[in-house]
Amino acid sequence: MEGCTVDYGPPKTLYNRFVRWRAKCVWEAAFAALSAAGGPPAEVLLGSTHVKAHRSAAGGKGGGARSQAIGVSRGGRNTKVHAVCDGHGRPLTFLLTGGNAADAPQALALLQAVPEGAIVMADKAYDADAIRRFIESSSAVPNIPFKANRRWKGCFSPFLYRGRNAIERMFCRLKDFRRVATRYDKLAANFLATVQIAALIAYWL
């Protein structure tokens, strides 16, 4: 039958079920349960990536584009996906903002569950005293390169930092999914669920 998939049924039925399960936090709970199954990671990597917002993503109800994590930057209208992953590049936490949002202010929310004794690695965008103090207060160790204009510089291991590219490879893997690489969803909550499903398929199932 035209407009139906052989295995799952009409596309509208599938989309409505996806939205209902998202509203009931089914996707979020599945992602949280499976990503925690490997135990606390020894390394935690922090980063972000831009995702182009398709024109069909405009007009989401609930306070305008900003509240739906769509912002305007040099690349046009886009969403920024902030993430935490383990040393193997397996995603642990996601957070969405508009594409014009800075990285550092999102770090504290992403690192709420950083395990004790973990090494936290991020790029220079996260070189802020508040972030370093928060990591150390969680009994973890920051390994973040220092900005050129910083007067005080503590310990930093370039050897350990070589492994941080795992989070960049994770973003590339997730963007192999077309619905992640280009945001079609009007609602930020639906797009976040899409990212979580892609992460489950690519890394945790």
mmCIF file of N, CA, C and O in Angstrom, residues 5-94:
data_model
loop_
_atom_site.group_PDB
_atom_site.id
_atom_site.type_symbol
_atom_site.label_atom_id
_atom_site.label_comp_id
_atom_site.label_asym_id
_atom_site.label_seq_id
_atom_site.Cartn_x
_atom_site.Cartn_y
_atom_site.Cartn_z
ATOM 1 N N THR A 5 4.912 1.402 5.279
ATOM 2 C CA THR A 5 6.076 0.531 5.282
ATOM 3 C C THR A 5 5.607 -0.879 5.575
ATOM 4 O O THR A 5 4.653 -1.081 6.327
ATOM 5 N N VAL A 6 6.255 -1.847 4.987
ATOM 6 C CA VAL A 6 5.804 -3.233 5.106
ATOM 7 C C VAL A 6 5.822 -3.701 6.552
ATOM 8 O O VAL A 6 4.911 -4.386 7.023
ATOM 9 N N ASP A 7 6.838 -3.300 7.308
ATOM 10 C CA ASP A 7 7.030 -3.848 8.646
ATOM 11 C C ASP A 7 6.345 -3.056 9.747
ATOM 12 O O ASP A 7 5.954 -3.619 10.761
ATOM 13 N N TYR A 8 6.187 -1.740 9.570
ATOM 14 C CA TYR A 8 5.802 -0.907 10.710
ATOM 15 C C TYR A 8 4.496 -0.153 10.560
ATOM 16 O O TYR A 8 3.955 0.345 11.530
ATOM 17 N N GLY A 9 3.966 0.005 9.354
ATOM 18 C CA GLY A 9 2.705 0.691 9.183
ATOM 19 C C GLY A 9 2.849 2.074 8.590
ATOM 20 O O GLY A 9 3.924 2.469 8.141
ATOM 21 N N PRO A 10 1.748 2.839 8.583
ATOM 22 C CA PRO A 10 1.759 4.178 7.961
ATOM 23 C C PRO A 10 2.737 5.114 8.649
ATOM 24 O O PRO A 10 2.870 5.092 9.876
ATOM 25 N N PRO A 11 3.430 5.988 7.901
ATOM 26 C CA PRO A 11 4.385 6.928 8.500
ATOM 27 C C PRO A 11 3.776 7.817 9.572
ATOM 28 O O PRO A 11 4.426 8.108 10.575
ATOM 29 N N LYS A 12 2.535 8.285 9.386
ATOM 30 C CA LYS A 12 1.915 9.152 10.388
ATOM 31 C C LYS A 12 1.726 8.416 11.714
ATOM 32 O O LYS A 12 1.920 8.985 12.791
ATOM 33 N N THR A 13 1.348 7.140 11.632
ATOM 34 C CA THR A 13 1.199 6.344 12.851
ATOM 35 C C THR A 13 2.538 6.195 13.567
ATOM 36 O O THR A 13 2.621 6.307 14.791
ATOM 37 N N LEU A 14 3.601 5.976 12.792
ATOM 38 C CA LEU A 14 4.935 5.842 13.383
ATOM 39 C C LEU A 14 5.359 7.137 14.056
ATOM 40 O O LEU A 14 5.898 7.125 15.175
ATOM 41 N N TYR A 15 5.125 8.269 13.397
ATOM 42 C CA TYR A 15 5.531 9.552 13.973
ATOM 43 C C TYR A 15 4.744 9.852 15.248
ATOM 44 O O TYR A 15 5.319 10.297 16.246
ATOM 45 N N ASN A 16 3.448 9.604 15.230
ATOM 46 C CA ASN A 16 2.633 9.848 16.425
ATOM 47 C C ASN A 16 3.091 8.982 17.593
ATOM 48 O O ASN A 16 3.126 9.436 18.746
ATOM 49 N N ARG A 17 3.462 7.746 17.297
ATOM 50 C CA ARG A 17 3.953 6.865 18.361
ATOM 51 C C ARG A 17 5.292 7.365 18.886
ATOM 52 O O ARG A 17 5.538 7.349 20.097
ATOM 53 N N PHE A 18 6.173 7.818 17.984
ATOM 54 C CA PHE A 18 7.454 8.394 18.390
ATOM 55 C C PHE A 18 7.242 9.584 19.335
ATOM 56 O O PHE A 18 7.907 9.700 20.371
ATOM 57 N N VAL A 19 6.308 10.467 19.013
ATOM 58 C CA VAL A 19 6.041 11.646 19.845
ATOM 59 C C VAL A 19 5.449 11.247 21.180
ATOM 60 O O VAL A 19 5.833 11.788 22.229
ATOM 61 N N ARG A 20 4.528 10.290 21.191
ATOM 62 C CA ARG A 20 3.933 9.850 22.461
ATOM 63 C C ARG A 20 4.984 9.222 23.366
ATOM 64 O O ARG A 20 5.015 9.478 24.573
ATOM 65 N N TRP A 21 5.845 8.392 22.800
ATOM 66 C CA TRP A 21 6.892 7.765 23.611
ATOM 67 C C TRP A 21 7.906 8.797 24.093
ATOM 68 O O TRP A 21 8.428 8.680 25.195
ATOM 69 N N ARG A 22 8.155 9.825 23.269
ATOM 70 C CA ARG A 22 9.032 10.895 23.739
ATOM 71 C C ARG A 22 8.411 11.640 24.910
ATOM 72 O O ARG A 22 9.085 11.941 25.891
ATOM 73 N N ALA A 23 7.113 11.917 24.823
ATOM 74 C CA ALA A 23 6.424 12.614 25.916
ATOM 75 C C ALA A 23 6.429 11.791 27.199
ATOM 76 O O ALA A 23 6.427 12.353 28.307
ATOM 77 N N LYS A 24 6.438 10.474 27.081
ATOM 78 C CA LYS A 24 6.486 9.594 28.248
ATOM 79 C C LYS A 24 7.912 9.263 28.671
ATOM 80 O O LYS A 24 8.118 8.434 29.559
ATOM 81 N N CYS A 25 8.903 9.910 28.040
ATOM 82 C CA CYS A 25 10.331 9.756 28.360
ATOM 83 C C CYS A 25 10.850 8.341 28.109
ATOM 84 O O CYS A 25 11.806 7.894 28.765
ATOM 85 N N VAL A 26 10.212 7.630 27.178
ATOM 86 C CA VAL A 26 10.656 6.266 26.870
ATOM 87 C C VAL A 26 12.059 6.287 26.267
ATOM 88 O O VAL A 26 12.946 5.524 26.678
ATOM 89 N N TRP A 27 12.288 7.162 25.293
ATOM 90 C CA TRP A 27 13.601 7.218 24.641
ATOM 91 C C TRP A 27 14.679 7.688 25.619
ATOM 92 O O TRP A 27 15.784 7.152 25.645
ATOM 93 N N GLU A 28 14.348 8.689 26.427
ATOM 94 C CA GLU A 28 15.308 9.209 27.405
ATOM 95 C C GLU A 28 15.681 8.140 28.428
ATOM 96 O O GLU A 28 16.855 7.979 28.782
ATOM 97 N N ALA A 29 14.666 7.393 28.907
ATOM 98 C CA ALA A 29 14.919 6.358 29.903
ATOM 99 C C ALA A 29 15.755 5.218 29.323
ATOM 100 O O ALA A 29 16.658 4.692 29.991
ATOM 101 N N ALA A 30 15.468 4.834 28.074
ATOM 102 C CA ALA A 30 16.231 3.754 27.438
ATOM 103 C C ALA A 30 17.691 4.174 27.256
ATOM 104 O O ALA A 30 18.608 3.391 27.537
ATOM 105 N N PHE A 31 17.890 5.422 26.808
ATOM 106 C CA PHE A 31 19.259 5.909 26.621
ATOM 107 C C PHE A 31 19.999 5.983 27.951
ATOM 108 O O PHE A 31 21.161 5.559 28.053
ATOM 109 N N ALA A 32 19.346 6.501 28.997
ATOM 110 C CA ALA A 32 19.988 6.627 30.306
ATOM 111 C C ALA A 32 20.351 5.257 30.875
ATOM 112 O O ALA A 32 21.434 5.075 31.444
ATOM 113 N N ALA A 33 19.449 4.282 30.735
ATOM 114 C CA ALA A 33 19.688 2.951 31.292
ATOM 115 C C ALA A 33 20.849 2.249 30.597
ATOM 116 O O ALA A 33 21.727 1.669 31.252
ATOM 117 N N LEU A 34 20.874 2.298 29.273
ATOM 118 C CA LEU A 34 21.915 1.583 28.541
ATOM 119 C C LEU A 34 23.268 2.280 28.647
ATOM 120 O O LEU A 34 24.305 1.626 28.732
ATOM 121 N N SER A 35 23.273 3.621 28.651
ATOM 122 C CA SER A 35 24.547 4.327 28.752
ATOM 123 C C SER A 35 25.177 4.184 30.131
ATOM 124 O O SER A 35 26.394 4.339 30.288
ATOM 125 N N ALA A 36 24.347 3.862 31.145
ATOM 126 C CA ALA A 36 24.875 3.657 32.492
ATOM 127 C C ALA A 36 25.284 2.211 32.746
ATOM 128 O O ALA A 36 25.900 1.916 33.774
ATOM 129 N N ALA A 37 24.965 1.330 31.794
ATOM 130 C CA ALA A 37 25.222 -0.093 32.009
ATOM 131 C C ALA A 37 26.705 -0.428 32.060
ATOM 132 O O ALA A 37 27.106 -1.419 32.666
ATOM 133 N N GLY A 38 27.536 0.402 31.433
ATOM 134 C CA GLY A 38 28.965 0.119 31.414
ATOM 135 C C GLY A 38 29.704 0.539 32.664
ATOM 136 O O GLY A 38 30.914 0.332 32.759
ATOM 137 N N GLY A 39 28.991 1.141 33.630
ATOM 138 C CA GLY A 39 29.645 1.583 34.852
ATOM 139 C C GLY A 39 30.281 2.956 34.685
ATOM 140 O O GLY A 39 30.309 3.522 33.585
ATOM 141 N N PRO A 40 30.803 3.527 35.758
ATOM 142 C CA PRO A 40 31.407 4.870 35.686
ATOM 143 C C PRO A 40 32.662 4.868 34.823
ATOM 144 O O PRO A 40 33.546 4.028 35.012
ATOM 145 N N PRO A 41 32.771 5.788 33.882
ATOM 146 C CA PRO A 41 33.943 5.825 32.984
ATOM 147 C C PRO A 41 35.163 6.419 33.674
ATOM 148 O O PRO A 41 35.046 7.263 34.564
ATOM 149 N N ALA A 42 36.339 5.995 33.239
ATOM 150 C CA ALA A 42 37.589 6.543 33.777
ATOM 151 C C ALA A 42 37.923 7.881 33.135
ATOM 152 O O ALA A 42 38.608 8.707 33.730
ATOM 153 N N GLU A 43 37.422 8.098 31.903
ATOM 154 C CA GLU A 43 37.632 9.351 31.193
ATOM 155 C C GLU A 43 36.293 9.904 30.739
ATOM 156 O O GLU A 43 35.427 9.154 30.275
ATOM 157 N N VAL A 44 36.132 11.209 30.856
ATOM 158 C CA VAL A 44 34.920 11.889 30.416
ATOM 159 C C VAL A 44 35.331 12.975 29.429
ATOM 160 O O VAL A 44 36.185 13.808 29.736
ATOM 161 N N LEU A 45 34.747 12.962 28.239
ATOM 162 C CA LEU A 45 35.079 13.920 27.193
ATOM 163 C C LEU A 45 33.892 14.848 26.958
ATOM 164 O O LEU A 45 32.743 14.410 26.926
ATOM 165 N N LEU A 46 34.181 16.123 26.786
ATOM 166 C CA LEU A 46 33.149 17.147 26.680
ATOM 167 C C LEU A 46 33.323 17.904 25.371
ATOM 168 O O LEU A 46 34.446 18.262 24.992
ATOM 169 N N GLY A 47 32.227 18.144 24.642
ATOM 170 C CA GLY A 47 32.334 18.867 23.381
ATOM 171 C C GLY A 47 30.973 19.227 22.820
ATOM 172 O O GLY A 47 29.930 18.951 23.427
ATOM 173 N N SER A 48 30.973 19.842 21.639
ATOM 174 C CA SER A 48 29.721 20.237 20.998
ATOM 175 C C SER A 48 29.894 20.241 19.490
ATOM 176 O O SER A 48 31.022 20.249 18.973
ATOM 177 N N THR A 49 28.767 20.253 18.767
ATOM 178 C CA THR A 49 28.791 20.315 17.314
ATOM 179 C C THR A 49 27.554 21.046 16.824
ATOM 180 O O THR A 49 26.520 21.062 17.489
ATOM 181 N N HIS A 50 27.675 21.679 15.648
ATOM 182 C CA HIS A 50 26.546 22.386 15.051
ATOM 183 C C HIS A 50 25.754 21.452 14.147
ATOM 184 O O HIS A 50 26.322 20.583 13.479
ATOM 185 N N VAL A 51 24.447 21.658 14.120
ATOM 186 C CA VAL A 51 23.553 20.902 13.246
ATOM 187 C C VAL A 51 22.682 21.908 12.505
ATOM 188 O O VAL A 51 22.032 22.758 13.128
ATOM 189 N N LYS A 52 22.655 21.821 11.194
ATOM 190 C CA LYS A 52 21.873 22.755 10.390
ATOM 191 C C LYS A 52 20.382 22.539 10.619
ATOM 192 O O LYS A 52 19.909 21.401 10.596
ATOM 193 N N ALA A 53 19.652 23.612 10.841
ATOM 194 C CA ALA A 53 18.200 23.536 11.009
ATOM 195 C C ALA A 53 17.529 23.717 9.647
ATOM 196 O O ALA A 53 17.692 24.749 8.993
ATOM 197 N N HIS A 54 16.803 22.720 9.207
ATOM 198 C CA HIS A 54 16.071 22.784 7.947
ATOM 199 C C HIS A 54 14.960 23.829 8.056
ATOM 200 O O HIS A 54 14.488 24.130 9.156
ATOM 201 N N ARG A 55 14.504 24.357 6.940
ATOM 202 C CA ARG A 55 13.451 25.373 6.985
ATOM 203 C C ARG A 55 12.153 24.827 7.570
ATOM 204 O O ARG A 55 11.351 25.581 8.132
ATOM 205 N N SER A 56 11.951 23.520 7.477
ATOM 206 C CA SER A 56 10.745 22.915 8.056
ATOM 207 C C SER A 56 10.784 22.894 9.578
ATOM 208 O O SER A 56 9.772 22.629 10.218
ATOM 209 N N ALA A 57 11.967 23.200 10.184
ATOM 210 C CA ALA A 57 12.067 23.227 11.645
ATOM 211 C C ALA A 57 11.538 24.525 12.234
ATOM 212 O O ALA A 57 11.428 24.652 13.452
ATOM 213 N N ALA A 58 11.229 25.518 11.383
ATOM 214 C CA ALA A 58 10.738 26.806 11.868
ATOM 215 C C ALA A 58 9.282 26.685 12.310
ATOM 216 O O ALA A 58 8.531 25.840 11.818
ATOM 217 N N GLY A 59 8.893 27.549 13.251
ATOM 218 C CA GLY A 59 7.488 27.628 13.642
ATOM 219 C C GLY A 59 7.068 26.704 14.756
ATOM 220 O O GLY A 59 5.871 26.501 14.981
ATOM 221 N N GLY A 60 8.016 26.134 15.485
ATOM 222 C CA GLY A 60 7.644 25.267 16.595
ATOM 223 C C GLY A 60 6.959 26.042 17.713
ATOM 224 O O GLY A 60 7.378 27.138 18.073
ATOM 225 N N LYS A 61 5.890 25.490 18.242
ATOM 226 C CA LYS A 61 5.128 26.164 19.289
ATOM 227 C C LYS A 61 5.875 26.086 20.622
ATOM 228 O O LYS A 61 6.518 25.099 20.922
ATOM 229 N N GLY A 62 5.752 27.149 21.404
ATOM 230 C CA GLY A 62 6.334 27.098 22.741
ATOM 231 C C GLY A 62 7.379 28.151 23.008
ATOM 232 O O GLY A 62 8.380 27.882 23.665
ATOM 233 N N GLY A 63 7.194 29.380 22.491
ATOM 234 C CA GLY A 63 8.092 30.449 22.888
ATOM 235 C C GLY A 63 9.076 30.918 21.842
ATOM 236 O O GLY A 63 9.942 31.716 22.134
ATOM 237 N N GLY A 64 8.972 30.421 20.615
ATOM 238 C CA GLY A 64 9.844 30.908 19.568
ATOM 239 C C GLY A 64 11.068 30.046 19.356
ATOM 240 O O GLY A 64 11.292 29.034 20.035
ATOM 241 N N ALA A 65 11.888 30.461 18.383
ATOM 242 C CA ALA A 65 13.045 29.658 17.973
ATOM 243 C C ALA A 65 14.031 29.458 19.106
ATOM 244 O O ALA A 65 14.618 28.383 19.247
ATOM 245 N N ARG A 66 14.239 30.477 19.927
ATOM 246 C CA ARG A 66 15.232 30.363 20.990
ATOM 247 C C ARG A 66 14.885 29.258 21.971
ATOM 248 O O ARG A 66 15.740 28.474 22.373
ATOM 249 N N SER A 67 13.622 29.176 22.358
ATOM 250 C CA SER A 67 13.212 28.133 23.303
ATOM 251 C C SER A 67 13.235 26.753 22.662
ATOM 252 O O SER A 67 13.241 25.746 23.364
ATOM 253 N N GLN A 68 13.237 26.701 21.326
ATOM 254 C CA GLN A 68 13.311 25.426 20.619
ATOM 255 C C GLN A 68 14.732 25.112 20.170
ATOM 256 O O GLN A 68 14.944 24.288 19.289
ATOM 257 N N ALA A 69 15.716 25.770 20.781
ATOM 258 C CA ALA A 69 17.142 25.491 20.531
ATOM 259 C C ALA A 69 17.536 25.710 19.081
ATOM 260 O O ALA A 69 18.263 24.905 18.494
ATOM 261 N N ILE A 70 17.055 26.802 18.501
ATOM 262 C CA ILE A 70 17.477 27.204 17.168
ATOM 263 C C ILE A 70 18.010 28.626 17.268
ATOM 264 O O ILE A 70 17.325 29.518 17.761
ATOM 265 N N GLY A 71 19.235 28.832 16.830
ATOM 266 C CA GLY A 71 19.844 30.151 16.872
ATOM 267 C C GLY A 71 20.471 30.495 15.537
ATOM 268 O O GLY A 71 20.641 29.637 14.660
ATOM 269 N N VAL A 72 20.806 31.760 15.363
ATOM 270 C CA VAL A 72 21.402 32.232 14.117
ATOM 271 C C VAL A 72 22.872 32.531 14.360
ATOM 272 O O VAL A 72 23.226 33.312 15.248
ATOM 273 N N SER A 73 23.738 31.886 13.586
ATOM 274 C CA SER A 73 25.181 32.134 13.654
ATOM 275 C C SER A 73 25.697 32.363 12.239
ATOM 276 O O SER A 73 24.906 32.527 11.307
ATOM 277 N N ARG A 74 26.988 32.370 12.071
ATOM 278 C CA ARG A 74 27.556 32.607 10.738
ATOM 279 C C ARG A 74 27.129 31.543 9.732
ATOM 280 O O ARG A 74 27.113 31.783 8.529
ATOM 281 N N GLY A 75 26.798 30.364 10.211
ATOM 282 C CA GLY A 75 26.368 29.288 9.321
ATOM 283 C C GLY A 75 24.879 29.281 9.050
ATOM 284 O O GLY A 75 24.375 28.343 8.447
ATOM 285 N N GLY A 76 24.166 30.309 9.525
ATOM 286 C CA GLY A 76 22.722 30.349 9.335
ATOM 287 C C GLY A 76 21.982 29.846 10.569
ATOM 288 O O GLY A 76 22.511 29.853 11.678
ATOM 289 N N ARG A 77 20.762 29.376 10.392
ATOM 290 C CA ARG A 77 19.942 28.873 11.499
ATOM 291 C C ARG A 77 20.389 27.456 11.840
ATOM 292 O O ARG A 77 20.368 26.572 10.977
ATOM 293 N N ASN A 78 20.782 27.237 13.059
ATOM 294 C CA ASN A 78 21.237 25.903 13.442
ATOM 295 C C ASN A 78 21.051 25.652 14.927
ATOM 296 O O ASN A 78 20.719 26.552 15.697
ATOM 297 N N THR A 79 21.262 24.417 15.292
ATOM 298 C CA THR A 79 21.190 23.947 16.670
ATOM 299 C C THR A 79 22.558 23.426 17.071
ATOM 300 O O THR A 79 23.270 22.851 16.250
ATOM 301 N N LYS A 80 22.928 23.634 18.314
ATOM 302 C CA LYS A 80 24.192 23.095 18.808
ATOM 303 C C LYS A 80 23.896 21.925 19.750
ATOM 304 O O LYS A 80 23.106 22.049 20.680
ATOM 305 N N VAL A 81 24.514 20.793 19.465
ATOM 306 C CA VAL A 81 24.380 19.602 20.305
ATOM 307 C C VAL A 81 25.604 19.525 21.216
ATOM 308 O O VAL A 81 26.733 19.359 20.738
ATOM 309 N N HIS A 82 25.399 19.668 22.508
ATOM 310 C CA HIS A 82 26.461 19.519 23.500
ATOM 311 C C HIS A 82 26.395 18.091 24.043
ATOM 312 O O HIS A 82 25.301 17.553 24.251
ATOM 313 N N ALA A 83 27.548 17.505 24.281
ATOM 314 C CA ALA A 83 27.547 16.098 24.699
ATOM 315 C C ALA A 83 28.708 15.783 25.628
ATOM 316 O O ALA A 83 29.733 16.473 25.640
ATOM 317 N N VAL A 84 28.503 14.724 26.388
ATOM 318 C CA VAL A 84 29.551 14.102 27.198
ATOM 319 C C VAL A 84 29.631 12.646 26.765
ATOM 320 O O VAL A 84 28.601 11.983 26.593
ATOM 321 N N CYS A 85 30.840 12.148 26.556
ATOM 322 C CA CYS A 85 31.012 10.740 26.223
ATOM 323 C C CYS A 85 32.150 10.165 27.049
ATOM 324 O O CYS A 85 32.886 10.898 27.715
ATOM 325 N N ASP A 86 32.285 8.838 27.018
ATOM 326 C CA ASP A 86 33.381 8.207 27.741
ATOM 327 C C ASP A 86 34.619 8.138 26.854
ATOM 328 O O ASP A 86 34.616 8.622 25.719
ATOM 329 N N GLY A 87 35.675 7.542 27.362
ATOM 330 C CA GLY A 87 36.929 7.492 26.620
ATOM 331 C C GLY A 87 36.871 6.691 25.348
ATOM 332 O O GLY A 87 37.753 6.817 24.487
ATOM 333 N N HIS A 88 35.835 5.843 25.206
ATOM 334 C CA HIS A 88 35.664 5.054 23.983
ATOM 335 C C HIS A 88 34.783 5.768 22.969
ATOM 336 O O HIS A 88 34.470 5.197 21.913
ATOM 337 N N GLY A 89 34.347 6.986 23.289
ATOM 338 C CA GLY A 89 33.491 7.735 22.383
ATOM 339 C C GLY A 89 32.029 7.378 22.470
ATOM 340 O O GLY A 89 31.246 7.756 21.591
ATOM 341 N N ARG A 90 31.622 6.684 23.524
ATOM 342 C CA ARG A 90 30.209 6.314 23.677
ATOM 343 C C ARG A 90 29.477 7.422 24.418
ATOM 344 O O ARG A 90 29.860 7.782 25.532
ATOM 345 N N PRO A 91 28.409 7.984 23.847
ATOM 346 C CA PRO A 91 27.732 9.136 24.453
ATOM 347 C C PRO A 91 27.047 8.802 25.763
ATOM 348 O O PRO A 91 26.466 7.731 25.931
ATOM 349 N N LEU A 92 27.110 9.756 26.703
ATOM 350 C CA LEU A 92 26.514 9.586 28.026
ATOM 351 C C LEU A 92 25.412 10.600 28.307
ATOM 352 O O LEU A 92 24.436 10.279 28.987
ATOM 353 N N THR A 93 25.560 11.828 27.811
ATOM 354 C CA THR A 93 24.608 12.901 28.078
ATOM 355 C C THR A 93 24.559 13.842 26.879
ATOM 356 O O THR A 93 25.586 14.090 26.250
ATOM 357 N N PHE A 94 23.353 14.361 26.603
ATOM 358 C CA PHE A 94 23.180 15.348 25.539
ATOM 359 C C PHE A 94 22.440 16.569 26.079
ATOM 360 O O PHE A 94 21.632 16.470 27.005
#
